[in-house]
mmCIF file with all atom_site columns, C-alpha atoms in Angstrom:
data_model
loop_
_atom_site.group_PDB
_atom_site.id
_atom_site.type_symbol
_atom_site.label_atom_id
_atom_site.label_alt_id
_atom_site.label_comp_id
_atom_site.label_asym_id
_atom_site.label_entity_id
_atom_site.label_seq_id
_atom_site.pdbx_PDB_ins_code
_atom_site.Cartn_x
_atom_site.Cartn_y
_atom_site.Cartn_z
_atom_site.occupancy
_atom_site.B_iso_or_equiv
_atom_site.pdbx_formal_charge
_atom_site.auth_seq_id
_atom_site.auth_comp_id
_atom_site.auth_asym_id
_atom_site.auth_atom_id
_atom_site.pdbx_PDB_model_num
ATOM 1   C CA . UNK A 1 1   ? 156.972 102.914 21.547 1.00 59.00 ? 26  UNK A CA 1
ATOM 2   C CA . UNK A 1 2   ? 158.217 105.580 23.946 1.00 61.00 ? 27  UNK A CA 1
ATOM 3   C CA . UNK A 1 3   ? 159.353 103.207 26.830 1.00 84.00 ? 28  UNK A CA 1
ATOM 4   C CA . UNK A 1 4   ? 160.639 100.512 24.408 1.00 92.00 ? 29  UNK A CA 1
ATOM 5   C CA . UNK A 1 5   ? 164.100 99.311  24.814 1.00 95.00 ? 30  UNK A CA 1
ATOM 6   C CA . UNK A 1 6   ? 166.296 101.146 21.822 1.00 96.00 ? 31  UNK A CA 1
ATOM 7   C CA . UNK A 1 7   ? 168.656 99.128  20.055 1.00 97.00 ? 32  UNK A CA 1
ATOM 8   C CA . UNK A 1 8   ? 171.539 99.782  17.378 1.00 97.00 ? 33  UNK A CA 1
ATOM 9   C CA . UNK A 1 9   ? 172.591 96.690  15.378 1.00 97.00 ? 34  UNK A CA 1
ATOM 10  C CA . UNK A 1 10  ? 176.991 96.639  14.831 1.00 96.00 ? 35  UNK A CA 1
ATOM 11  C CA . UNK A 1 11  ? 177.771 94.288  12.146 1.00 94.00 ? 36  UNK A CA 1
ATOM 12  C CA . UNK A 1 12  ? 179.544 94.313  8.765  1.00 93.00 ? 37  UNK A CA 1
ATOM 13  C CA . UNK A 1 13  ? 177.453 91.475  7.102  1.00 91.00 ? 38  UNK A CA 1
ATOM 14  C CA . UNK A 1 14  ? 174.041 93.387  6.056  1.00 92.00 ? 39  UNK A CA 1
ATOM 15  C CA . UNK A 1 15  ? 172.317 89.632  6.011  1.00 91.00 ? 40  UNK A CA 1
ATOM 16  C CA . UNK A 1 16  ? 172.663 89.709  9.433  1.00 88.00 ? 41  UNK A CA 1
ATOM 17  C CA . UNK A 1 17  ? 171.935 93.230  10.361 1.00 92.00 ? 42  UNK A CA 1
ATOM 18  C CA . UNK A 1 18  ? 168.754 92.433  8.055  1.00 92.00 ? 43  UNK A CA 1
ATOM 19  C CA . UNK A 1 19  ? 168.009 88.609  10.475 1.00 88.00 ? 44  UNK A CA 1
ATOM 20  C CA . UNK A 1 20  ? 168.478 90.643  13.985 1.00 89.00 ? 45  UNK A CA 1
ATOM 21  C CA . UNK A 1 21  ? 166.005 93.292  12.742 1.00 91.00 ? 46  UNK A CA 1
ATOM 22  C CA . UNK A 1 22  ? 163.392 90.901  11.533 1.00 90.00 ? 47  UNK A CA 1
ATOM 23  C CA . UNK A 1 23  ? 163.979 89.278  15.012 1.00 86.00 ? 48  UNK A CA 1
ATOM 24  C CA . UNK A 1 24  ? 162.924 92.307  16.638 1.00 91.00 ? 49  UNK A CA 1
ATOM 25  C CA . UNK A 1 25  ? 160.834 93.924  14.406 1.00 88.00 ? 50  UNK A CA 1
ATOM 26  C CA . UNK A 1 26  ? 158.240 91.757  15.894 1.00 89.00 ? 51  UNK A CA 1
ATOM 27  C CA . UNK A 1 27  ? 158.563 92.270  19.846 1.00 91.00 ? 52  UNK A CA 1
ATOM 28  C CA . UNK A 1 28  ? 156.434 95.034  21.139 1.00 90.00 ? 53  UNK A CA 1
ATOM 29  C CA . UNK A 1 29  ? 158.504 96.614  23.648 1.00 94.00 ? 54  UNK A CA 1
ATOM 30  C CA . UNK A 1 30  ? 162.096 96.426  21.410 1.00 95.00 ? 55  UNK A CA 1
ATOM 31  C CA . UNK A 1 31  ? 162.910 99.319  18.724 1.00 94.00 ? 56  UNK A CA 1
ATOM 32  C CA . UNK A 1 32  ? 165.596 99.098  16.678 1.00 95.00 ? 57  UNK A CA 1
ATOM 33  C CA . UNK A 1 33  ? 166.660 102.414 15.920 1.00 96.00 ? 58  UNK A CA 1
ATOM 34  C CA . UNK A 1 34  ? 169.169 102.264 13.817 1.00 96.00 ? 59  UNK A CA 1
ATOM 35  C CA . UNK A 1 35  ? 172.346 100.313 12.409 1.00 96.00 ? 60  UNK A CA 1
ATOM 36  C CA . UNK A 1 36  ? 176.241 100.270 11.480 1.00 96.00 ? 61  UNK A CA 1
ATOM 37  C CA . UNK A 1 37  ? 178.585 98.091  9.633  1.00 94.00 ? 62  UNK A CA 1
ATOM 38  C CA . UNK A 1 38  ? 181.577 98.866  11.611 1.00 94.00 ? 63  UNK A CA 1
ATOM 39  C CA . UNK A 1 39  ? 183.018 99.725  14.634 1.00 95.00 ? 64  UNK A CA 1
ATOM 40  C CA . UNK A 1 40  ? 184.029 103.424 14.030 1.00 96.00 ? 65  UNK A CA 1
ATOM 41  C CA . UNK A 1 41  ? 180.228 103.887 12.312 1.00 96.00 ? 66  UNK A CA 1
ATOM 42  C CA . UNK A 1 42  ? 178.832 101.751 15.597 1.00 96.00 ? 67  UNK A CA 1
ATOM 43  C CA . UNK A 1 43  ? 180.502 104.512 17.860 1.00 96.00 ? 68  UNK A CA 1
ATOM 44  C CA . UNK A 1 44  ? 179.372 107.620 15.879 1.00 97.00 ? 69  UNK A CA 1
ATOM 45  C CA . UNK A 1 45  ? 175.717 106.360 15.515 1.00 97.00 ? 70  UNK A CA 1
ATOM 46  C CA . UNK A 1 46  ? 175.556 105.135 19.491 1.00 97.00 ? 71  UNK A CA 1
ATOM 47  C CA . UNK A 1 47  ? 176.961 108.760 20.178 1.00 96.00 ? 72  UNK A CA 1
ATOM 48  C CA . UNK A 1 48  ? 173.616 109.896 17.442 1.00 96.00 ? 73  UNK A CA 1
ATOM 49  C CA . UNK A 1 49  ? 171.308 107.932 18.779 1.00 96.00 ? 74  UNK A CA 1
ATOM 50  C CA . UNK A 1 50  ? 171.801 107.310 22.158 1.00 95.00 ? 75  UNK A CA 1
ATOM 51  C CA . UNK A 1 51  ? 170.561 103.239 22.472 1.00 96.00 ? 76  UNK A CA 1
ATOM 52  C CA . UNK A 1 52  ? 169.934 101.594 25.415 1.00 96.00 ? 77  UNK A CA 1
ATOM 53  C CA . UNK A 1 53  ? 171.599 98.788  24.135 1.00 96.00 ? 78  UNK A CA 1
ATOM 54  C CA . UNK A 1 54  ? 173.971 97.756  21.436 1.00 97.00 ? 79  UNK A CA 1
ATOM 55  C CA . UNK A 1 55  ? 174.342 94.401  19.200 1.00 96.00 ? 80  UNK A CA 1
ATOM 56  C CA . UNK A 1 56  ? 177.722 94.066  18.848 1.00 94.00 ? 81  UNK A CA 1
ATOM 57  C CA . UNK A 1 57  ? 179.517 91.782  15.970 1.00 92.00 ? 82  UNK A CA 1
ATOM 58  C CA . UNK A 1 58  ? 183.447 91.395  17.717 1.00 89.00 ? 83  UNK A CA 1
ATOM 59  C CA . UNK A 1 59  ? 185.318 90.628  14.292 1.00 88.00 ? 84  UNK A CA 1
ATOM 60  C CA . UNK A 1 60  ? 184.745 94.010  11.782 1.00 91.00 ? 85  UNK A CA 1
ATOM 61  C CA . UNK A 1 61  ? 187.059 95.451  9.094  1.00 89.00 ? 86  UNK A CA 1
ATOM 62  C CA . UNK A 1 62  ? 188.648 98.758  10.317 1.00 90.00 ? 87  UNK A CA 1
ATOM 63  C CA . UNK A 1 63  ? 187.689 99.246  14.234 1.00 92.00 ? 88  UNK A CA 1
ATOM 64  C CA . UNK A 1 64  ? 187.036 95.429  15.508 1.00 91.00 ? 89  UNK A CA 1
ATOM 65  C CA . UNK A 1 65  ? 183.929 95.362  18.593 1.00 92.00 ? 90  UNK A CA 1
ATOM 66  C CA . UNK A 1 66  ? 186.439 95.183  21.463 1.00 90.00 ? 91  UNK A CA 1
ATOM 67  C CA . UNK A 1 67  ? 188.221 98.463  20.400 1.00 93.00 ? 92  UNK A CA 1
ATOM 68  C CA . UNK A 1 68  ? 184.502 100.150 19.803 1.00 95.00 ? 93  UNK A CA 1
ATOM 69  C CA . UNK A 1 69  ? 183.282 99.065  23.166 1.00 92.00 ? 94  UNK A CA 1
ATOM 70  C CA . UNK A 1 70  ? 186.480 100.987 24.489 1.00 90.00 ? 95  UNK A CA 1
ATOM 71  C CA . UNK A 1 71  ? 185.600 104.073 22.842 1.00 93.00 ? 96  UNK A CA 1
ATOM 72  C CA . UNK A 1 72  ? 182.011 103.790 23.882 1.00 93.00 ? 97  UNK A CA 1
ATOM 73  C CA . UNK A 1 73  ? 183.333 103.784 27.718 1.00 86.00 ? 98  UNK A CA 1
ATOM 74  C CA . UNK A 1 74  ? 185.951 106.326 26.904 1.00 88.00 ? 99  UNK A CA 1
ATOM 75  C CA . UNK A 1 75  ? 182.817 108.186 25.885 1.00 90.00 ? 100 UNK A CA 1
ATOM 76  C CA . UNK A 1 76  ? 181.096 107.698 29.510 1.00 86.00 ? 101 UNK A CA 1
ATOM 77  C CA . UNK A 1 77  ? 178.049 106.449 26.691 1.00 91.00 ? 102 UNK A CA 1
ATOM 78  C CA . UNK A 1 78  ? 175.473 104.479 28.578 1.00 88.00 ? 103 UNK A CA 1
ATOM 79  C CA . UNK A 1 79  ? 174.225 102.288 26.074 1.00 93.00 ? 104 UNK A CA 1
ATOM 80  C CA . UNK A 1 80  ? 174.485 98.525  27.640 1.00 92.00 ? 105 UNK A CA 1
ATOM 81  C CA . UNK A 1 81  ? 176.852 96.541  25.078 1.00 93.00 ? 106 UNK A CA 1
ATOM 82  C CA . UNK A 1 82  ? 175.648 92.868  23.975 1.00 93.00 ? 107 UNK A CA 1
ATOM 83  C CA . UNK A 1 83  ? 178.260 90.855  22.248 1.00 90.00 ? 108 UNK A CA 1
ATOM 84  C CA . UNK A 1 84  ? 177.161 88.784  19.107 1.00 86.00 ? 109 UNK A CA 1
ATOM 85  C CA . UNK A 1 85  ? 179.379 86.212  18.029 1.00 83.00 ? 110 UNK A CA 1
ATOM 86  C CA . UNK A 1 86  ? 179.951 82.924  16.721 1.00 79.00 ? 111 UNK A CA 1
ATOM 87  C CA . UNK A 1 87  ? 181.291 79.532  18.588 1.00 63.00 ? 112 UNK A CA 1
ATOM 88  C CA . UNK A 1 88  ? 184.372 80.068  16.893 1.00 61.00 ? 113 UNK A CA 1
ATOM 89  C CA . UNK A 1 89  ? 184.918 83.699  17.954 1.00 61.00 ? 114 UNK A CA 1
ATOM 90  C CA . UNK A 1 90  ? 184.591 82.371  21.688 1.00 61.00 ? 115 UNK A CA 1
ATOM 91  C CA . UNK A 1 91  ? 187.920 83.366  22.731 1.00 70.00 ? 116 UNK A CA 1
ATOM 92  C CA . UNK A 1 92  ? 187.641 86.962  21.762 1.00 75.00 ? 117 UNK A CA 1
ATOM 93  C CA . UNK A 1 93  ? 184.398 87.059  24.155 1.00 76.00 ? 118 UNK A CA 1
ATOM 94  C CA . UNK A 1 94  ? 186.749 87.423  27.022 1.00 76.00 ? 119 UNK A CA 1
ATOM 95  C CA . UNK A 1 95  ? 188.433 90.903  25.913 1.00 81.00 ? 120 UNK A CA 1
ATOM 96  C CA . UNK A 1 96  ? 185.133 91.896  25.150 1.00 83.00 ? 121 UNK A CA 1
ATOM 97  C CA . UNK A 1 97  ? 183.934 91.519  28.476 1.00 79.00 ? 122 UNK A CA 1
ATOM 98  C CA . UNK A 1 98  ? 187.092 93.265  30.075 1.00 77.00 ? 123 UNK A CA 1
ATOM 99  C CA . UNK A 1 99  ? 186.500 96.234  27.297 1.00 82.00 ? 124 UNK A CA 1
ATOM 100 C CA . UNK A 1 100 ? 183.085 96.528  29.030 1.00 82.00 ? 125 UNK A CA 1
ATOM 101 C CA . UNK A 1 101 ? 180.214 94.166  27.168 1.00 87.00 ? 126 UNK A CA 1
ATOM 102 C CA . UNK A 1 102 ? 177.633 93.200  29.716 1.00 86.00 ? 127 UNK A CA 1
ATOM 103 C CA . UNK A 1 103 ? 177.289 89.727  28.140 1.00 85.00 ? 128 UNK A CA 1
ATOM 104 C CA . UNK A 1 104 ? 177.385 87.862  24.577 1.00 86.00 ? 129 UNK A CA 1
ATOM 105 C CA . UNK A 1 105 ? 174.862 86.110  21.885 1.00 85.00 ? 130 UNK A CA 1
ATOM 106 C CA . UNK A 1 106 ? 175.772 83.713  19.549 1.00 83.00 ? 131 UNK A CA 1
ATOM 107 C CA . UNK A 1 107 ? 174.886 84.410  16.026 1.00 80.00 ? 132 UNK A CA 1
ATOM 108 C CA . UNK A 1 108 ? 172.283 81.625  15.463 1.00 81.00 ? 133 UNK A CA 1
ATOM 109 C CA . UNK A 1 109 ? 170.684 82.349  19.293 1.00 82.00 ? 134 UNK A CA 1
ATOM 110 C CA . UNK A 1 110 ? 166.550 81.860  19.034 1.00 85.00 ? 135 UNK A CA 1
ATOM 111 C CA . UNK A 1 111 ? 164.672 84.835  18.742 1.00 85.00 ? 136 UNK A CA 1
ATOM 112 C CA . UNK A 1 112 ? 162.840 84.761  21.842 1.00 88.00 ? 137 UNK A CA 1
ATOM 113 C CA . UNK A 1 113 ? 165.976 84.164  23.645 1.00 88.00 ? 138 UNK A CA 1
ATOM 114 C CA . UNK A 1 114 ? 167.987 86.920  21.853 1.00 91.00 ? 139 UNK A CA 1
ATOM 115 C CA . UNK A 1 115 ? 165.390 89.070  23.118 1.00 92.00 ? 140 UNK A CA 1
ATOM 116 C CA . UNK A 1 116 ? 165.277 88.155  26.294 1.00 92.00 ? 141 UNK A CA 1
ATOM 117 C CA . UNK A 1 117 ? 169.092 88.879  26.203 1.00 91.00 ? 142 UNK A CA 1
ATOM 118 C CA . UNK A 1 118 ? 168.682 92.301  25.212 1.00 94.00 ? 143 UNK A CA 1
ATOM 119 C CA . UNK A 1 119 ? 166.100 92.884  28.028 1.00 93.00 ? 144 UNK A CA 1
ATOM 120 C CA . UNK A 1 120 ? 168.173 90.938  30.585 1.00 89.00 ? 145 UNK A CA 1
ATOM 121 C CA . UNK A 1 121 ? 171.261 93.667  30.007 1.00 89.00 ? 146 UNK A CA 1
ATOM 122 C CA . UNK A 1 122 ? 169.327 96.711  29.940 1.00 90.00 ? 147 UNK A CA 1
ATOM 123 C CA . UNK A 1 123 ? 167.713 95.536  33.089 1.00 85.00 ? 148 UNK A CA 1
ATOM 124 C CA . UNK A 1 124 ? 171.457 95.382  34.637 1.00 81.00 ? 149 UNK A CA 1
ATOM 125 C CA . UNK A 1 125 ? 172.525 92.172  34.646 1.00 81.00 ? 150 UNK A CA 1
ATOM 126 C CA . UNK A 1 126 ? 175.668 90.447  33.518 1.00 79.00 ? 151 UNK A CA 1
ATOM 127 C CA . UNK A 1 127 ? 174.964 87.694  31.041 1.00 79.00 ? 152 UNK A CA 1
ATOM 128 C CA . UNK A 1 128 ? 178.350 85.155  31.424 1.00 71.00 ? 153 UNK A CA 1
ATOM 129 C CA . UNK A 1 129 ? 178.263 81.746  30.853 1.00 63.00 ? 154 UNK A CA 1
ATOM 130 C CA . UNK A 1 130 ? 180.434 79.441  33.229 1.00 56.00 ? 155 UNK A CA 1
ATOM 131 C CA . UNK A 1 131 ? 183.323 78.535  31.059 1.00 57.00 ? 156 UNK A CA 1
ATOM 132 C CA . UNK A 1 132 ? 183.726 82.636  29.765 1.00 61.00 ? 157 UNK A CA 1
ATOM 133 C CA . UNK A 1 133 ? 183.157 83.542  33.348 1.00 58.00 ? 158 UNK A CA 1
ATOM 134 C CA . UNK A 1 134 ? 186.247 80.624  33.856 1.00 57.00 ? 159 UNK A CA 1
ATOM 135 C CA . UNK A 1 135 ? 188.670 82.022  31.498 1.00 58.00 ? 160 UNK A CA 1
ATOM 136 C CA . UNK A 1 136 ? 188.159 86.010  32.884 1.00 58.00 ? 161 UNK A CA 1
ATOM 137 C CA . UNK A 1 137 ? 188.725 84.577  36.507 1.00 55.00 ? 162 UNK A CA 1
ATOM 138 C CA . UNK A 1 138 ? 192.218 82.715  35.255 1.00 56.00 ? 163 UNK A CA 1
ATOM 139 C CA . UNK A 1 139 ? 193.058 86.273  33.546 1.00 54.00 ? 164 UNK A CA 1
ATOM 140 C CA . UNK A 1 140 ? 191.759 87.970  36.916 1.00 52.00 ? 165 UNK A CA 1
ATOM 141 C CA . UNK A 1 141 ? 194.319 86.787  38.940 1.00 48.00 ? 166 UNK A CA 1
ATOM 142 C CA . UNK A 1 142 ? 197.264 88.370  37.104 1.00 46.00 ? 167 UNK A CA 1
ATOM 143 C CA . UNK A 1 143 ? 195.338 91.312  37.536 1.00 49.00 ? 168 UNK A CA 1
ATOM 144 C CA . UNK A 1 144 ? 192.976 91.367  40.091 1.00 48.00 ? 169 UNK A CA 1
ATOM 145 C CA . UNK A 1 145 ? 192.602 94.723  40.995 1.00 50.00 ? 170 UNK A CA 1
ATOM 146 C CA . UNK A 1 146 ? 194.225 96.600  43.452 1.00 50.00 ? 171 UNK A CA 1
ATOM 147 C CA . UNK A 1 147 ? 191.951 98.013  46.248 1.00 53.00 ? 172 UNK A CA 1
ATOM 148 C CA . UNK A 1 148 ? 191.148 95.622  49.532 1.00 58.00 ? 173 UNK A CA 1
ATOM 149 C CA . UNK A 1 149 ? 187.958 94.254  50.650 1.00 57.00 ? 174 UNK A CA 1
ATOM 150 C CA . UNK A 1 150 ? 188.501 95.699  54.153 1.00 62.00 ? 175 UNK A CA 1
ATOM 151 C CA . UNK A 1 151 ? 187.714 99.049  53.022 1.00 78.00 ? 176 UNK A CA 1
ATOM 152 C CA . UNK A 1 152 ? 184.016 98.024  52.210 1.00 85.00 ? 177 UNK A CA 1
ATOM 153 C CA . UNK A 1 153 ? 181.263 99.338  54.679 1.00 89.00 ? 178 UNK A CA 1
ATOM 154 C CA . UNK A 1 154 ? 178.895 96.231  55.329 1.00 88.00 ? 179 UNK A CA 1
ATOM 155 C CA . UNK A 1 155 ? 176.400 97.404  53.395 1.00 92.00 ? 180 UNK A CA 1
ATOM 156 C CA . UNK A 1 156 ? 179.028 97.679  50.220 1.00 91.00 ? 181 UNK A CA 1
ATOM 157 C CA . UNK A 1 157 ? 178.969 94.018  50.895 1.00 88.00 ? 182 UNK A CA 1
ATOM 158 C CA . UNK A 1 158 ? 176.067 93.182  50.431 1.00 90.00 ? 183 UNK A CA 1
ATOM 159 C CA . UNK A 1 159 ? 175.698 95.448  47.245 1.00 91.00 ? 184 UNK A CA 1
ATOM 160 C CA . UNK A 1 160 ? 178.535 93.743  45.754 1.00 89.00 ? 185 UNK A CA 1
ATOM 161 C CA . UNK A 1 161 ? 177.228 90.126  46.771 1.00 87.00 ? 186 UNK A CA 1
ATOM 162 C CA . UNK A 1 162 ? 173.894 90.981  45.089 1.00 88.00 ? 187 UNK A CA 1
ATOM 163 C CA . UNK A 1 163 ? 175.973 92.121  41.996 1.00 86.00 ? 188 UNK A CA 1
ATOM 164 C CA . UNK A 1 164 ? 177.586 89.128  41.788 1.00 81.00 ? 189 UNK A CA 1
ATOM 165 C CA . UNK A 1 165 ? 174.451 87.212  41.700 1.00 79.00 ? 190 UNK A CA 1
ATOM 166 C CA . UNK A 1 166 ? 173.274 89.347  38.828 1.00 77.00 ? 191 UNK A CA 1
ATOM 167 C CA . UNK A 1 167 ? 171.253 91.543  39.947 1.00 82.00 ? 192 UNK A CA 1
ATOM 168 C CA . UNK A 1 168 ? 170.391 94.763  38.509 1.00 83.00 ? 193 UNK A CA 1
ATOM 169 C CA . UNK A 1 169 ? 170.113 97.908  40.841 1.00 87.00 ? 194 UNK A CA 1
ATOM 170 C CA . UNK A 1 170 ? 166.845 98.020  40.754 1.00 87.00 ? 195 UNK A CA 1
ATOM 171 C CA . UNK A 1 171 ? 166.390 94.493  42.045 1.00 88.00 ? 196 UNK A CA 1
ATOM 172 C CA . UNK A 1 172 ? 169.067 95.061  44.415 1.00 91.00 ? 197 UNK A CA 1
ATOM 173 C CA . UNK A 1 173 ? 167.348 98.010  45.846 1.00 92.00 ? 198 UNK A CA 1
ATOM 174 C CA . UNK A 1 174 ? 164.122 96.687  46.322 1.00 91.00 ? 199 UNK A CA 1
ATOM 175 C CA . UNK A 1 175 ? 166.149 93.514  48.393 1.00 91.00 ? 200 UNK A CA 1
ATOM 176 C CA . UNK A 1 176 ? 168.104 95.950  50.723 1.00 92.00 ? 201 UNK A CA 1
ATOM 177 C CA . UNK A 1 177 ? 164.891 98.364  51.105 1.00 92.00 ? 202 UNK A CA 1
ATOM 178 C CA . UNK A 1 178 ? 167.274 101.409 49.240 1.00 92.00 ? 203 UNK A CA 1
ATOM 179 C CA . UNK A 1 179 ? 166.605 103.920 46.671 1.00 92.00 ? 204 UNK A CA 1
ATOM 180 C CA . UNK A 1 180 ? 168.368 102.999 42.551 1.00 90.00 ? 205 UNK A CA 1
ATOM 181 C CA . UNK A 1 181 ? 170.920 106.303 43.497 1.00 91.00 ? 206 UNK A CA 1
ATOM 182 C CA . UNK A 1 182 ? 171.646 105.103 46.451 1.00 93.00 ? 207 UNK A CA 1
ATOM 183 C CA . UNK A 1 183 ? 172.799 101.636 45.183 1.00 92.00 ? 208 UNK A CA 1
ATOM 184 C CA . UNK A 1 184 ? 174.165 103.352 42.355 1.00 90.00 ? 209 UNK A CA 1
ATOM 185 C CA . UNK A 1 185 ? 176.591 105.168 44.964 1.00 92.00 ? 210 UNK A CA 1
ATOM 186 C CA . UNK A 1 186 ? 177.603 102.459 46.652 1.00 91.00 ? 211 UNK A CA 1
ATOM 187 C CA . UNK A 1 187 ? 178.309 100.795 43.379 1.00 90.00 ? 212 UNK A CA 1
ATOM 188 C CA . UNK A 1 188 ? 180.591 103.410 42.381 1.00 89.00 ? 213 UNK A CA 1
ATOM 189 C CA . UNK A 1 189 ? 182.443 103.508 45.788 1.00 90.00 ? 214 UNK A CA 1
ATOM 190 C CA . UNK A 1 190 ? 182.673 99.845  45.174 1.00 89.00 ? 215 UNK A CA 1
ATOM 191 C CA . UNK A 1 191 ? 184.465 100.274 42.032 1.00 87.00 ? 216 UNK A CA 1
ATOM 192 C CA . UNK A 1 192 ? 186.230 102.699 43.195 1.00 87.00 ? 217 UNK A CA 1
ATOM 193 C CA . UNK A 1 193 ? 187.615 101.060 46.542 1.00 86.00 ? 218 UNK A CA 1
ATOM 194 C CA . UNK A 1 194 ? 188.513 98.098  44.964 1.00 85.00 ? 219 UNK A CA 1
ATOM 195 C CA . UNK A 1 195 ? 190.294 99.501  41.662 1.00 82.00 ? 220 UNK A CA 1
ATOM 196 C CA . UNK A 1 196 ? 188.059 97.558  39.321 1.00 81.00 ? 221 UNK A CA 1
ATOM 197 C CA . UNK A 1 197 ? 186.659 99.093  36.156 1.00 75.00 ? 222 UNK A CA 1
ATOM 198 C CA . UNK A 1 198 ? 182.703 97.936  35.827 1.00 79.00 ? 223 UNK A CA 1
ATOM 199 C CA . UNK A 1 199 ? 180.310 95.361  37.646 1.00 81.00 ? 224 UNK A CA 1
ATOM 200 C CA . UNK A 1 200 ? 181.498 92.403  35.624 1.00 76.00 ? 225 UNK A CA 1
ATOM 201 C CA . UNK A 1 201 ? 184.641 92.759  37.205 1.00 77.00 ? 226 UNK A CA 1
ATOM 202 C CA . UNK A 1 202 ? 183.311 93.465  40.611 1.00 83.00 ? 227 UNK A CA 1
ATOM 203 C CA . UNK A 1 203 ? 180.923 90.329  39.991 1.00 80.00 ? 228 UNK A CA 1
ATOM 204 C CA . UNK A 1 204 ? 184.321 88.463  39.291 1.00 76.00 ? 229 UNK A CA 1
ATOM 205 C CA . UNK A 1 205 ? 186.136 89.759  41.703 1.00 79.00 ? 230 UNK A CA 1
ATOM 206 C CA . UNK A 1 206 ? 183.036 88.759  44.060 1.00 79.00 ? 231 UNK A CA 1
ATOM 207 C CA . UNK A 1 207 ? 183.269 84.802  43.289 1.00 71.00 ? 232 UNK A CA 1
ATOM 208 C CA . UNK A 1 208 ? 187.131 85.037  43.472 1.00 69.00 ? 233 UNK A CA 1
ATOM 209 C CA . UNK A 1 209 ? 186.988 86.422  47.003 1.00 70.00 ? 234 UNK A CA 1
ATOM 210 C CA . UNK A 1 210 ? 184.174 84.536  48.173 1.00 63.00 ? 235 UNK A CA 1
ATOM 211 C CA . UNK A 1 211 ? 181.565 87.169  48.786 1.00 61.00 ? 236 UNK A CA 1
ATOM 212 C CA . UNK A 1 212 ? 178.556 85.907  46.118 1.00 55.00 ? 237 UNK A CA 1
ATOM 213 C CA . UNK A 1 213 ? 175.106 85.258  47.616 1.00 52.00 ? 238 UNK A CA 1
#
């Protein structure tokens, strides 16, 4: 399983550590590689085992999800973050995704779906649903980032309008005809031109200002 997606399971109940794994147990091209059952343990073993991507639980005794996914970026750790939560934990989805997840789960999402999610975020996309991706624009605009889209080259443009759409860099390089480190550049000077922290703010910040596809 040497090109299979690596995944670390983050959640205090063991029952449900033990129902993700037999989830993905059975998909050929997703290993999970290891779990923790907090957020302190989630950061030392993503740090051990490098993931790809990480199953997140948000509410954990000790070091909560949205304060691990902070250390994971204060880390520079690549591993793509996938919130897992419940209906009721909806509102806590939102600092979540401004702590860095690249999308949420429920807890009682279907198998096939749940992997689909965890190959959707390591591909590069931004999983939001319209009402989370609501409530992060309302929070947005008391702090919607301080650079100005008049410093983007044209072609920064059309990066970030393909980001907003969801795209991955890979699929956004093979649409502009551009190597992944190229877009990867121009994602960064993105970031960095317009004072945002990832690409679900820059997708936000996209739809805000009217530059999505």
């Amino acid at each position: 399983m040497a090109d299979a997606i690596k995944v670390l399971l983050v959640d205090d109940h063991q029952v449900v550590r033990r129902g993700l794994r037999t989830f993905l147990e059975v998909q050929d091209d997703i290993e999970v590689v290891g779990e923790a059952a907090d957020g302190a343990e989630g950061v030392a073993r993503a740090e051990e085992l490098r993931p790809d991507v990480v199953l997140m639980d948000v509410k954990m005794p000790g070091m909560d999800g949205v304060e691990a996914l902070r250390r994971l970026r204060a880390l520079d750790n690549p591993a793509r973050v996938l919130i897992v939560t419940s209906f009721t934990e909806q509102r806590t989805v939102v600092p979540a995704l401004r702590a860095g997840a690249a999308g949420y789960v429920y807890k009682d999402v279907d198998p096939d779906a749940l992997a689909g999610a965890i190959r959707s975020v390591h591909a590069g996309h931004i999983l939001l649903q319209p009402e989370v991706a609501g409530a992060l624009l309302s929070q947005e605009e008391t702090n919607p980032g301080g650079g100005r889209a008049g410093s983007l080259t044209e072609r920064e443009r059309e990066v970030l309008g393909l980001i907003a759409d969801g795209r991955s860099n890979r699929e956004i390089a093979r649409a502009l005809v551009l190597s992944e480190k190229t877009v990867k550049t121009h994602v960064s000077n993105i970031l960095m031109k317009l004072d945002l922290a990832d690409r679900t703010q820059a997708a936000l910040w996209a739809v805000r200002h009217g530059a999505a596809g």
